[in-house]
PDB file of C-alpha atoms in Angstrom:
ATOM      1  CA  MET A 200     -17.519   1.112  12.887  1.00 73.00           C
ATOM      2  CA  ARG A 201     -15.161   3.977  12.955  1.00 83.00           C
ATOM      3  CA  LYS A 202     -13.436   2.655  15.808  1.00 90.00           C
ATOM      4  CA  THR A 203     -12.931  -0.795  13.985  1.00 96.00           C
ATOM      5  CA  LEU A 204     -12.505   0.956  10.512  1.00 97.00           C
ATOM      6  CA  PRO A 205      -8.097   1.717  11.083  1.00 97.00           C
ATOM      7  CA  TRP A 206      -7.844  -2.193  11.962  1.00 97.00           C
ATOM      8  CA  ILE A 207      -9.706  -3.202   8.454  1.00 98.00           C
ATOM      9  CA  TYR A 208      -7.717  -1.714   6.854  1.00 98.00           C
ATOM     10  CA  LEU A 209      -4.230  -2.800   8.673  1.00 98.00           C
ATOM     11  CA  LEU A 210      -5.964  -6.616   7.438  1.00 98.00           C
ATOM     12  CA  ILE A 211      -5.731  -5.032   4.140  1.00 98.00           C
ATOM     13  CA  ALA A 212      -2.241  -3.994   4.312  1.00 98.00           C
ATOM     14  CA  ILE A 213      -1.473  -7.162   5.427  1.00 98.00           C
ATOM     15  CA  ALA A 214      -3.369  -9.254   2.660  1.00 98.00           C
ATOM     16  CA  GLY A 215      -1.797  -6.830   0.335  1.00 97.00           C
ATOM     17  CA  ALA A 216       1.493  -7.552   1.941  1.00 97.00           C
ATOM     18  CA  ILE A 217       0.671 -11.648   1.573  1.00 98.00           C
ATOM     19  CA  SER A 218      -0.938 -11.650  -1.921  1.00 96.00           C
ATOM     20  CA  PRO A 219       1.163 -10.575  -3.951  1.00 95.00           C
ATOM     21  CA  TRP A 220       4.291 -12.196  -2.312  1.00 93.00           C
ATOM     22  CA  GLN A 221       3.158 -15.636  -2.376  1.00 96.00           C
ATOM     23  CA  ALA A 222       2.649 -14.536  -6.143  1.00 92.00           C
ATOM     24  CA  ASN A 223       6.440 -13.341  -6.450  1.00 90.00           C
ATOM     25  CA  LEU A 224       7.489 -16.754  -4.455  1.00 90.00           C
ATOM     26  CA  ASP A 225       6.193 -18.348  -7.136  1.00 90.00           C
ATOM     27  CA  PHE A 226       7.962 -16.576  -9.982  1.00 89.00           C
ATOM     28  CA  ILE A 227      10.879 -16.892  -8.306  1.00 88.00           C
ATOM     29  CA  ALA A 228      10.355 -20.792  -7.787  1.00 88.00           C
ATOM     30  CA  GLU A 229       9.509 -20.905 -11.393  1.00 86.00           C
ATOM     31  CA  SER A 230      12.563 -18.898 -12.336  1.00 80.00           C
ATOM     32  CA  THR A 231      15.358 -20.995 -14.234  1.00 72.00           C
ATOM     33  CA  SER A 232      17.782 -19.617 -12.709  1.00 75.00           C
ATOM     34  CA  SER A 233      17.696 -18.608  -8.432  1.00 71.00           C
ATOM     35  CA  GLY A 234      16.307 -14.908  -7.762  1.00 78.00           C
ATOM     36  CA  PHE A 235      13.744 -12.528  -9.235  1.00 81.00           C
ATOM     37  CA  GLU A 236      14.029 -12.148 -13.268  1.00 85.00           C
ATOM     38  CA  LEU A 237      13.177  -8.611 -13.185  1.00 86.00           C
ATOM     39  CA  GLN A 238      13.299  -8.528 -16.924  1.00 89.00           C
ATOM     40  CA  ARG A 239      11.603 -11.915 -17.000  1.00 89.00           C
ATOM     41  CA  PHE A 240       8.520 -10.038 -14.530  1.00 89.00           C
ATOM     42  CA  ILE A 241       8.091  -7.058 -16.594  1.00 91.00           C
ATOM     43  CA  SER A 242       7.932  -9.429 -19.705  1.00 92.00           C
ATOM     44  CA  GLU A 243       5.567 -11.386 -18.322  1.00 90.00           C
ATOM     45  CA  ALA A 244       3.433  -8.555 -17.222  1.00 90.00           C
ATOM     46  CA  THR A 245       3.359  -6.875 -20.607  1.00 92.00           C
ATOM     47  CA  SER A 246       2.944  -9.902 -23.116  1.00 94.00           C
ATOM     48  CA  THR A 247      -0.619  -9.980 -22.966  1.00 95.00           C
ATOM     49  CA  ALA A 248      -3.446  -7.162 -23.254  1.00 96.00           C
ATOM     50  CA  ALA A 249      -5.021  -8.352 -19.869  1.00 96.00           C
ATOM     51  CA  GLY A 250      -1.243  -8.071 -18.445  1.00 93.00           C
ATOM     52  CA  ARG A 251      -0.651  -4.382 -20.184  1.00 95.00           C
ATOM     53  CA  SER A 252      -4.535  -3.477 -19.025  1.00 96.00           C
ATOM     54  CA  LEU A 253      -3.648  -4.415 -15.516  1.00 94.00           C
ATOM     55  CA  SER A 254       0.352  -2.688 -15.490  1.00 94.00           C
ATOM     56  CA  ALA A 255      -0.953   0.379 -16.422  1.00 95.00           C
ATOM     57  CA  ASP A 256      -3.995   0.639 -14.431  1.00 96.00           C
ATOM     58  CA  LEU A 257      -1.871  -0.173 -11.640  1.00 95.00           C
ATOM     59  CA  LEU A 258       0.928   2.044 -12.688  1.00 95.00           C
ATOM     60  CA  VAL A 259      -1.187   5.321 -13.009  1.00 98.00           C
ATOM     61  CA  GLY A 260      -3.262   4.547  -9.679  1.00 97.00           C
ATOM     62  CA  ALA A 261      -0.135   4.124  -7.528  1.00 97.00           C
ATOM     63  CA  THR A 262       1.276   6.927  -8.851  1.00 98.00           C
ATOM     64  CA  ALA A 263      -1.598   9.233  -8.490  1.00 98.00           C
ATOM     65  CA  VAL A 264      -2.020   7.444  -5.024  1.00 98.00           C
ATOM     66  CA  SER A 265       1.735   7.792  -4.101  1.00 98.00           C
ATOM     67  CA  ILE A 266       1.810  11.441  -4.673  1.00 98.00           C
ATOM     68  CA  TRP A 267      -1.467  12.138  -2.692  1.00 98.00           C
ATOM     69  CA  ILE A 268      -0.121   9.804   0.501  1.00 98.00           C
ATOM     70  CA  CYS A 269       2.797  12.248   0.008  1.00 98.00           C
ATOM     71  CA  VAL A 270       0.593  15.516   0.211  1.00 98.00           C
ATOM     72  CA  GLU A 271      -2.091  14.139   3.078  1.00 98.00           C
ATOM     73  CA  GLY A 272       0.769  12.651   4.709  1.00 98.00           C
ATOM     74  CA  THR A 273       2.327  16.336   4.746  1.00 98.00           C
ATOM     75  CA  GLN A 274      -0.448  18.888   5.332  1.00 97.00           C
ATOM     76  CA  GLN A 275      -2.091  16.177   7.890  1.00 96.00           C
ATOM     77  CA  LYS A 276       0.706  15.770   9.437  1.00 97.00           C
ATOM     78  CA  ILE A 277       0.715  12.142   9.750  1.00 98.00           C
ATOM     79  CA  ARG A 278       3.610  10.572  11.333  1.00 97.00           C
ATOM     80  CA  GLY A 279       5.037   7.863   9.987  1.00 97.00           C
ATOM     81  CA  TRP A 280       3.136   8.395   6.583  1.00 98.00           C
ATOM     82  CA  TRP A 281       6.626   7.597   4.185  1.00 98.00           C
ATOM     83  CA  VAL A 282       6.539   4.323   5.501  1.00 98.00           C
ATOM     84  CA  ALA A 283       3.404   3.949   3.090  1.00 98.00           C
ATOM     85  CA  ILE A 284       5.491   4.801   0.295  1.00 98.00           C
ATOM     86  CA  LEU A 285       8.676   2.396   1.882  1.00 98.00           C
ATOM     87  CA  LEU A 286       5.969  -0.520   1.720  1.00 98.00           C
ATOM     88  CA  SER A 287       4.670   0.233  -1.815  1.00 97.00           C
ATOM     89  CA  VAL A 288       8.106   0.787  -3.287  1.00 96.00           C
ATOM     90  CA  ALA A 289       9.345  -2.054  -0.912  1.00 95.00           C
ATOM     91  CA  VAL A 290       6.309  -5.045  -0.608  1.00 96.00           C
ATOM     92  CA  ALA A 291       3.518  -3.632  -3.124  1.00 96.00           C
ATOM     93  CA  PHE A 292       1.574  -0.731  -3.751  1.00 97.00           C
ATOM     94  CA  ALA A 293      -1.638  -2.899  -2.232  1.00 97.00           C
ATOM     95  CA  CYS A 294      -0.037  -2.666   1.210  1.00 98.00           C
ATOM     96  CA  GLY A 295       1.827   0.532   1.121  1.00 98.00           C
ATOM     97  CA  ALA A 296      -1.860   2.480   0.289  1.00 98.00           C
ATOM     98  CA  PRO A 297      -3.987   0.791   3.162  1.00 98.00           C
ATOM     99  CA  PHE A 298      -1.402   1.337   5.278  1.00 98.00           C
ATOM    100  CA  PHE A 299      -1.458   4.858   4.684  1.00 98.00           C
ATOM    101  CA  LEU A 300      -5.651   4.585   5.402  1.00 98.00           C
ATOM    102  CA  PHE A 301      -4.560   3.648   8.390  1.00 98.00           C
ATOM    103  CA  LEU A 302      -2.242   5.598   9.672  1.00 98.00           C
ATOM    104  CA  ARG A 303      -4.535   8.791   8.551  1.00 98.00           C
ATOM    105  CA  GLU A 304      -7.856   7.271  10.739  1.00 97.00           C
ATOM    106  CA  ARG A 305      -6.024   6.586  13.358  1.00 97.00           C
ATOM    107  CA  ALA A 306      -4.850  10.513  13.186  1.00 97.00           C
ATOM    108  CA  LEU A 307      -8.018  11.474  12.304  1.00 95.00           C
ATOM    109  CA  GLN A 308      -9.412   9.546  15.397  1.00 95.00           C
ATOM    110  CA  ALA A 309      -6.899  10.873  17.426  1.00 94.00           C
ATOM    111  CA  ARG A 310      -7.564  14.909  16.906  1.00 94.00           C
ATOM    112  CA  ALA A 311     -11.363  14.094  17.037  1.00 92.00           C
ATOM    113  CA  GLN A 312     -10.709  12.628  20.588  1.00 90.00           C
ATOM    114  CA  ALA A 313      -8.570  15.457  21.382  1.00 91.00           C
ATOM    115  CA  SER A 314     -10.834  17.986  20.724  1.00 89.00           C
ATOM    116  CA  ASP A 315     -13.634  16.511  22.120  1.00 82.00           C
ATOM    117  CA  PRO A 316     -12.940  13.990  25.661  1.00 67.00           C
ATOM    118  CA  ALA A 317     -16.175  13.313  25.917  1.00 67.00           C
ATOM    119  CA  SER A 318     -16.028  10.737  23.152  1.00 57.00           C
TER     120      SER A 318
END
């Protein structure tokens, strides 16, 4: 399981890019003007109690995990950790967070293999 775990994280990151962006493309297609209407997007995301709940949950969770990614990435010297932050902002948090887990797991496995070449 340990060897397949990074690839599971990577698949989740890909799904985390595709799923939100499919919804974003649907939102853009429904738009009366051309392009992404940020003000309307925020308005619709916060117009119901359920939407406000999900938005607040995502904001708080994404903030905490983003701080952890910065700290963990730096402390563990995980190459490319900043790409996860970039993906979280530019693509979707659902892509960036599992991508960081992919990077982290690969780094941990590389360290374990370096310390025990017999494994």
